[in-house]
C-alpha cells in the first residue's frame, strides 16, 4: 500500500543508505505484521490496524491521502482517498482487490 500526500509525494518511512540506493535496517514496525518502508506500507497478513498521528517511524502522520493498494501482478491496482485528520477518529478502509 502506498500513501500519497496532497502534493502527490509518497509517505516514506525510515531512510535509504548513504548512496540513496536501498533500505537496509531502517524500515519501521508500525503494528503487528505491518511494516512502513521507503517504498510503501507492507501488510504481511493483508490487514492491519495502523497508528495515526505520529512522526517518523511512530505512526502515519495526520493528513488526507490518496491510496494505492495492490497485491502482486495478479490483482488490479486499487485507488481511493482517506481522511486521517485528528477529528476523524478511527477510520476503516476496506479495499476490494480484484483479480486481473
JSON list of N, CA and C in Angstrom, two decimals, residues 10-62:
[
{"chain": "A", "resi": 10, "resn": "UNK", "atom": "N", "xyz": [4.96, 10.40, -2.08]},
{"chain": "A", "resi": 10, "resn": "UNK", "atom": "CA", "xyz": [4.72, 9.25, -1.21]},
{"chain": "A", "resi": 10, "resn": "UNK", "atom": "C", "xyz": [5.14, 9.52, 0.23]},
{"chain": "A", "resi": 11, "resn": "UNK", "atom": "N", "xyz": [4.39, 8.94, 1.16]},
{"chain": "A", "resi": 11, "resn": "UNK", "atom": "CA", "xyz": [4.78, 8.97, 2.57]},
{"chain": "A", "resi": 11, "resn": "UNK", "atom": "C", "xyz": [5.83, 7.88, 2.74]},
{"chain": "A", "resi": 12, "resn": "UNK", "atom": "N", "xyz": [6.99, 8.26, 3.23]},
{"chain": "A", "resi": 12, "resn": "UNK", "atom": "CA", "xyz": [8.11, 7.32, 3.34]},
{"chain": "A", "resi": 12, "resn": "UNK", "atom": "C", "xyz": [8.45, 7.09, 4.81]},
{"chain": "A", "resi": 13, "resn": "UNK", "atom": "N", "xyz": [8.90, 5.90, 5.11]},
{"chain": "A", "resi": 13, "resn": "UNK", "atom": "CA", "xyz": [9.30, 5.54, 6.47]},
{"chain": "A", "resi": 13, "resn": "UNK", "atom": "C", "xyz": [10.75, 5.10, 6.44]},
{"chain": "A", "resi": 14, "resn": "UNK", "atom": "N", "xyz": [11.52, 5.49, 7.44]},
{"chain": "A", "resi": 14, "resn": "UNK", "atom": "CA", "xyz": [12.93, 5.15, 7.51]},
{"chain": "A", "resi": 14, "resn": "UNK", "atom": "C", "xyz": [13.74, 6.00, 6.55]},
{"chain": "A", "resi": 15, "resn": "UNK", "atom": "N", "xyz": [14.85, 5.47, 6.11]},
{"chain": "A", "resi": 15, "resn": "UNK", "atom": "CA", "xyz": [15.73, 6.21, 5.19]},
{"chain": "A", "resi": 15, "resn": "UNK", "atom": "C", "xyz": [16.49, 5.22, 4.31]},
{"chain": "A", "resi": 16, "resn": "UNK", "atom": "N", "xyz": [17.06, 5.75, 3.26]},
{"chain": "A", "resi": 16, "resn": "UNK", "atom": "CA", "xyz": [17.88, 4.92, 2.36]},
{"chain": "A", "resi": 16, "resn": "UNK", "atom": "C", "xyz": [19.33, 4.95, 2.84]},
{"chain": "A", "resi": 17, "resn": "UNK", "atom": "N", "xyz": [20.16, 4.07, 2.28]},
{"chain": "A", "resi": 17, "resn": "UNK", "atom": "CA", "xyz": [21.57, 4.03, 2.65]},
{"chain": "A", "resi": 17, "resn": "UNK", "atom": "C", "xyz": [22.29, 5.29, 2.17]},
{"chain": "A", "resi": 18, "resn": "UNK", "atom": "N", "xyz": [23.54, 5.39, 2.48]},
{"chain": "A", "resi": 18, "resn": "UNK", "atom": "CA", "xyz": [24.36, 6.55, 2.14]},
{"chain": "A", "resi": 18, "resn": "UNK", "atom": "C", "xyz": [24.33, 6.89, 0.66]},
{"chain": "A", "resi": 19, "resn": "UNK", "atom": "N", "xyz": [24.17, 5.88, -0.19]},
{"chain": "A", "resi": 19, "resn": "UNK", "atom": "CA", "xyz": [24.19, 6.07, -1.63]},
{"chain": "A", "resi": 19, "resn": "UNK", "atom": "C", "xyz": [22.80, 6.31, -2.21]},
{"chain": "A", "resi": 20, "resn": "UNK", "atom": "N", "xyz": [21.78, 6.31, -1.35]},
{"chain": "A", "resi": 20, "resn": "UNK", "atom": "CA", "xyz": [20.41, 6.51, -1.81]},
{"chain": "A", "resi": 20, "resn": "UNK", "atom": "C", "xyz": [19.90, 5.36, -2.66]},
{"chain": "A", "resi": 21, "resn": "UNK", "atom": "N", "xyz": [20.48, 4.18, -2.47]},
{"chain": "A", "resi": 21, "resn": "UNK", "atom": "CA", "xyz": [20.16, 3.06, -3.33]},
{"chain": "A", "resi": 21, "resn": "UNK", "atom": "C", "xyz": [19.20, 2.04, -2.71]},
{"chain": "A", "resi": 22, "resn": "UNK", "atom": "N", "xyz": [19.30, 1.78, -1.41]},
{"chain": "A", "resi": 22, "resn": "UNK", "atom": "CA", "xyz": [18.45, 0.74, -0.82]},
{"chain": "A", "resi": 22, "resn": "UNK", "atom": "C", "xyz": [18.20, 1.04, 0.65]},
{"chain": "A", "resi": 23, "resn": "UNK", "atom": "N", "xyz": [17.21, 0.35, 1.17]},
{"chain": "A", "resi": 23, "resn": "UNK", "atom": "CA", "xyz": [16.87, 0.48, 2.58]},
{"chain": "A", "resi": 23, "resn": "UNK", "atom": "C", "xyz": [17.31, -0.79, 3.28]},
{"chain": "A", "resi": 24, "resn": "UNK", "atom": "N", "xyz": [18.16, -0.66, 4.26]},
{"chain": "A", "resi": 24, "resn": "UNK", "atom": "CA", "xyz": [18.70, -1.84, 4.91]},
{"chain": "A", "resi": 24, "resn": "UNK", "atom": "C", "xyz": [17.94, -2.14, 6.20]},
{"chain": "A", "resi": 25, "resn": "UNK", "atom": "N", "xyz": [18.26, -1.49, 7.27]},
{"chain": "A", "resi": 25, "resn": "UNK", "atom": "CA", "xyz": [17.65, -1.81, 8.57]},
{"chain": "A", "resi": 25, "resn": "UNK", "atom": "C", "xyz": [16.75, -0.69, 9.09]},
{"chain": "A", "resi": 26, "resn": "UNK", "atom": "N", "xyz": [16.32, 0.20, 8.24]},
{"chain": "A", "resi": 26, "resn": "UNK", "atom": "CA", "xyz": [15.57, 1.37, 8.73]},
{"chain": "A", "resi": 26, "resn": "UNK", "atom": "C", "xyz": [14.08, 1.31, 8.47]},
{"chain": "A", "resi": 27, "resn": "UNK", "atom": "N", "xyz": [13.56, 0.18, 8.04]},
{"chain": "A", "resi": 27, "resn": "UNK", "atom": "CA", "xyz": [12.10, 0.04, 7.92]},
{"chain": "A", "resi": 27, "resn": "UNK", "atom": "C", "xyz": [11.51, 0.11, 9.32]},
{"chain": "A", "resi": 28, "resn": "UNK", "atom": "N", "xyz": [10.24, 0.49, 9.44]},
{"chain": "A", "resi": 28, "resn": "UNK", "atom": "CA", "xyz": [9.61, 0.73, 10.73]},
{"chain": "A", "resi": 28, "resn": "UNK", "atom": "C", "xyz": [8.48, -0.25, 10.99]},
{"chain": "A", "resi": 29, "resn": "UNK", "atom": "N", "xyz": [8.50, -0.87, 12.14]},
{"chain": "A", "resi": 29, "resn": "UNK", "atom": "CA", "xyz": [7.39, -1.73, 12.56]},
{"chain": "A", "resi": 29, "resn": "UNK", "atom": "C", "xyz": [6.27, -0.81, 13.05]},
{"chain": "A", "resi": 30, "resn": "UNK", "atom": "N", "xyz": [5.19, -0.68, 12.28]},
{"chain": "A", "resi": 30, "resn": "UNK", "atom": "CA", "xyz": [4.08, 0.19, 12.64]},
{"chain": "A", "resi": 30, "resn": "UNK", "atom": "C", "xyz": [3.06, -0.50, 13.52]},
{"chain": "A", "resi": 31, "resn": "UNK", "atom": "N", "xyz": [2.88, -1.79, 13.31]},
{"chain": "A", "resi": 31, "resn": "UNK", "atom": "CA", "xyz": [1.92, -2.59, 14.07]},
{"chain": "A", "resi": 31, "resn": "UNK", "atom": "C", "xyz": [2.27, -4.06, 13.84]},
{"chain": "A", "resi": 32, "resn": "UNK", "atom": "N", "xyz": [1.52, -4.94, 14.48]},
{"chain": "A", "resi": 32, "resn": "UNK", "atom": "CA", "xyz": [1.76, -6.37, 14.26]},
{"chain": "A", "resi": 32, "resn": "UNK", "atom": "C", "xyz": [1.57, -6.70, 12.78]},
{"chain": "A", "resi": 33, "resn": "UNK", "atom": "N", "xyz": [2.55, -7.29, 12.16]},
{"chain": "A", "resi": 33, "resn": "UNK", "atom": "CA", "xyz": [2.53, -7.69, 10.74]},
{"chain": "A", "resi": 33, "resn": "UNK", "atom": "C", "xyz": [2.40, -6.51, 9.78]},
{"chain": "A", "resi": 34, "resn": "UNK", "atom": "N", "xyz": [2.75, -5.30, 10.23]},
{"chain": "A", "resi": 34, "resn": "UNK", "atom": "CA", "xyz": [2.70, -4.12, 9.36]},
{"chain": "A", "resi": 34, "resn": "UNK", "atom": "C", "xyz": [4.03, -3.38, 9.45]},
{"chain": "A", "resi": 35, "resn": "UNK", "atom": "N", "xyz": [4.66, -3.19, 8.29]},
{"chain": "A", "resi": 35, "resn": "UNK", "atom": "CA", "xyz": [5.96, -2.52, 8.22]},
{"chain": "A", "resi": 35, "resn": "UNK", "atom": "C", "xyz": [5.86, -1.31, 7.31]},
{"chain": "A", "resi": 36, "resn": "UNK", "atom": "N", "xyz": [6.37, -0.19, 7.76]},
{"chain": "A", "resi": 36, "resn": "UNK", "atom": "CA", "xyz": [6.48, 1.01, 6.93]},
{"chain": "A", "resi": 36, "resn": "UNK", "atom": "C", "xyz": [7.86, 1.03, 6.31]},
{"chain": "A", "resi": 37, "resn": "UNK", "atom": "N", "xyz": [7.92, 1.13, 4.99]},
{"chain": "A", "resi": 37, "resn": "UNK", "atom": "CA", "xyz": [9.21, 1.14, 4.30]},
{"chain": "A", "resi": 37, "resn": "UNK", "atom": "C", "xyz": [9.32, 2.38, 3.43]},
{"chain": "A", "resi": 38, "resn": "UNK", "atom": "N", "xyz": [10.46, 2.54, 2.81]},
{"chain": "A", "resi": 38, "resn": "UNK", "atom": "CA", "xyz": [10.69, 3.67, 1.91]},
{"chain": "A", "resi": 38, "resn": "UNK", "atom": "C", "xyz": [9.72, 3.64, 0.73]},
{"chain": "A", "resi": 39, "resn": "UNK", "atom": "N", "xyz": [9.34, 2.43, 0.31]},
{"chain": "A", "resi": 39, "resn": "UNK", "atom": "CA", "xyz": [8.51, 2.27, -0.87]},
{"chain": "A", "resi": 39, "resn": "UNK", "atom": "C", "xyz": [7.04, 1.99, -0.58]},
{"chain": "A", "resi": 40, "resn": "UNK", "atom": "N", "xyz": [6.62, 2.07, 0.67]},
{"chain": "A", "resi": 40, "resn": "UNK", "atom": "CA", "xyz": [5.21, 1.87, 0.99]},
{"chain": "A", "resi": 40, "resn": "UNK", "atom": "C", "xyz": [5.01, 1.11, 2.29]},
{"chain": "A", "resi": 41, "resn": "UNK", "atom": "N", "xyz": [3.78, 0.76, 2.54]},
{"chain": "A", "resi": 41, "resn": "UNK", "atom": "CA", "xyz": [3.40, 0.04, 3.75]},
{"chain": "A", "resi": 41, "resn": "UNK", "atom": "C", "xyz": [3.12, -1.41, 3.37]},
{"chain": "A", "resi": 42, "resn": "UNK", "atom": "N", "xyz": [3.76, -2.31, 4.08]},
{"chain": "A", "resi": 42, "resn": "UNK", "atom": "CA", "xyz": [3.63, -3.74, 3.80]},
{"chain": "A", "resi": 42, "resn": "UNK", "atom": "C", "xyz": [2.71, -4.35, 4.85]},
{"chain": "A", "resi": 43, "resn": "UNK", "atom": "N", "xyz": [1.60, -4.94, 4.40]},
{"chain": "A", "resi": 43, "resn": "UNK", "atom": "CA", "xyz": [0.66, -5.61, 5.28]},
{"chain": "A", "resi": 43, "resn": "UNK", "atom": "C", "xyz": [0.85, -7.11, 5.09]},
{"chain": "A", "resi": 44, "resn": "UNK", "atom": "N", "xyz": [1.63, -7.73, 5.95]},
{"chain": "A", "resi": 44, "resn": "UNK", "atom": "CA", "xyz": [2.00, -9.14, 5.77]},
{"chain": "A", "resi": 44, "resn": "UNK", "atom": "C", "xyz": [0.80, -10.06, 5.74]},
{"chain": "A", "resi": 45, "resn": "UNK", "atom": "N", "xyz": [-0.23, -9.77, 6.53]},
{"chain": "A", "resi": 45, "resn": "UNK", "atom": "CA", "xyz": [-1.42, -10.61, 6.57]},
{"chain": "A", "resi": 45, "resn": "UNK", "atom": "C", "xyz": [-2.56, -10.06, 5.72]},
{"chain": "A", "resi": 46, "resn": "UNK", "atom": "N", "xyz": [-2.30, -8.97, 5.01]},
{"chain": "A", "resi": 46, "resn": "UNK", "atom": "CA", "xyz": [-3.35, -8.35, 4.20]},
{"chain": "A", "resi": 46, "resn": "UNK", "atom": "C", "xyz": [-4.24, -7.41, 4.98]},
{"chain": "A", "resi": 47, "resn": "UNK", "atom": "N", "xyz": [-4.06, -7.35, 6.30]},
{"chain": "A", "resi": 47, "resn": "UNK", "atom": "CA", "xyz": [-4.84, -6.45, 7.15]},
{"chain": "A", "resi": 47, "resn": "UNK", "atom": "C", "xyz": [-3.93, -5.86, 8.21]},
{"chain": "A", "resi": 48, "resn": "UNK", "atom": "N", "xyz": [-4.40, -4.83, 8.86]},
{"chain": "A", "resi": 48, "resn": "UNK", "atom": "CA", "xyz": [-3.62, -4.26, 9.95]},
{"chain": "A", "resi": 48, "resn": "UNK", "atom": "C", "xyz": [-4.31, -3.06, 10.53]},
{"chain": "A", "resi": 49, "resn": "UNK", "atom": "N", "xyz": [-4.03, -2.79, 11.78]},
{"chain": "A", "resi": 49, "resn": "UNK", "atom": "CA", "xyz": [-4.54, -1.60, 12.45]},
{"chain": "A", "resi": 49, "resn": "UNK", "atom": "C", "xyz": [-3.34, -0.69, 12.65]},
{"chain": "A", "resi": 50, "resn": "UNK", "atom": "N", "xyz": [-3.32, 0.41, 11.90]},
{"chain": "A", "resi": 50, "resn": "UNK", "atom": "CA", "xyz": [-2.15, 1.27, 11.86]},
{"chain": "A", "resi": 50, "resn": "UNK", "atom": "C", "xyz": [-2.31, 2.47, 12.80]},
{"chain": "A", "resi": 51, "resn": "UNK", "atom": "N", "xyz": [-1.25, 2.84, 13.51]},
{"chain": "A", "resi": 51, "resn": "UNK", "atom": "CA", "xyz": [-1.30, 4.02, 14.36]},
{"chain": "A", "resi": 51, "resn": "UNK", "atom": "C", "xyz": [-1.24, 5.29, 13.50]},
{"chain": "A", "resi": 52, "resn": "UNK", "atom": "N", "xyz": [-2.03, 6.28, 13.88]},
{"chain": "A", "resi": 52, "resn": "UNK", "atom": "CA", "xyz": [-2.10, 7.54, 13.14]},
{"chain": "A", "resi": 52, "resn": "UNK", "atom": "C", "xyz": [-1.70, 8.68, 14.06]},
{"chain": "A", "resi": 53, "resn": "UNK", "atom": "N", "xyz": [-1.02, 9.67, 13.52]},
{"chain": "A", "resi": 53, "resn": "UNK", "atom": "CA", "xyz": [-0.75, 10.89, 14.26]},
{"chain": "A", "resi": 53, "resn": "UNK", "atom": "C", "xyz": [0.63, 11.03, 14.84]},
{"chain": "A", "resi": 54, "resn": "UNK", "atom": "N", "xyz": [1.54, 10.18, 14.47]},
{"chain": "A", "resi": 54, "resn": "UNK", "atom": "CA", "xyz": [2.90, 10.30, 14.97]},
{"chain": "A", "resi": 54, "resn": "UNK", "atom": "C", "xyz": [3.83, 10.91, 13.94]},
{"chain": "A", "resi": 55, "resn": "UNK", "atom": "N", "xyz": [5.08, 10.98, 14.30]},
{"chain": "A", "resi": 55, "resn": "UNK", "atom": "CA", "xyz": [6.11, 11.45, 13.37]},
{"chain": "A", "resi": 55, "resn": "UNK", "atom": "C", "xyz": [7.19, 10.39, 13.25]},
{"chain": "A", "resi": 56, "resn": "UNK", "atom": "N", "xyz": [7.91, 10.43, 12.18]},
{"chain": "A", "resi": 56, "resn": "UNK", "atom": "CA", "xyz": [8.98, 9.46, 11.98]},
{"chain": "A", "resi": 56, "resn": "UNK", "atom": "C", "xyz": [8.41, 8.06, 11.82]},
{"chain": "A", "resi": 57, "resn": "UNK", "atom": "N", "xyz": [8.98, 7.13, 12.57]},
{"chain": "A", "resi": 57, "resn": "UNK", "atom": "CA", "xyz": [8.55, 5.74, 12.48]},
{"chain": "A", "resi": 57, "resn": "UNK", "atom": "C", "xyz": [7.44, 5.39, 13.46]},
{"chain": "A", "resi": 58, "resn": "UNK", "atom": "N", "xyz": [6.97, 6.33, 14.23]},
{"chain": "A", "resi": 58, "resn": "UNK", "atom": "CA", "xyz": [5.97, 6.02, 15.26]},
{"chain": "A", "resi": 58, "resn": "UNK", "atom": "C", "xyz": [4.59, 5.72, 14.67]},
{"chain": "A", "resi": 59, "resn": "UNK", "atom": "N", "xyz": [4.20, 6.43, 13.63]},
{"chain": "A", "resi": 59, "resn": "UNK", "atom": "CA", "xyz": [2.86, 6.29, 13.08]},
{"chain": "A", "resi": 59, "resn": "UNK", "atom": "C", "xyz": [2.75, 7.05, 11.77]},
{"chain": "A", "resi": 60, "resn": "UNK", "atom": "N", "xyz": [1.61, 6.90, 11.12]},
{"chain": "A", "resi": 60, "resn": "UNK", "atom": "CA", "xyz": [1.33, 7.67, 9.91]},
{"chain": "A", "resi": 60, "resn": "UNK", "atom": "C", "xyz": [0.94, 9.08, 10.34]},
{"chain": "A", "resi": 61, "resn": "UNK", "atom": "N", "xyz": [1.54, 10.10, 9.75]},
{"chain": "A", "resi": 61, "resn": "UNK", "atom": "CA", "xyz": [1.19, 11.48, 10.13]},
{"chain": "A", "resi": 61, "resn": "UNK", "atom": "C", "xyz": [-0.26, 11.80, 9.79]},
{"chain": "A", "resi": 62, "resn": "UNK", "atom": "N", "xyz": [-0.90, 12.65, 10.59]},
{"chain": "A", "resi": 62, "resn": "UNK", "atom": "CA", "xyz": [-2.25, 13.11, 10.29]},
{"chain": "A", "resi": 62, "resn": "UNK", "atom": "C", "xyz": [-2.26, 13.74, 8.90]}
]
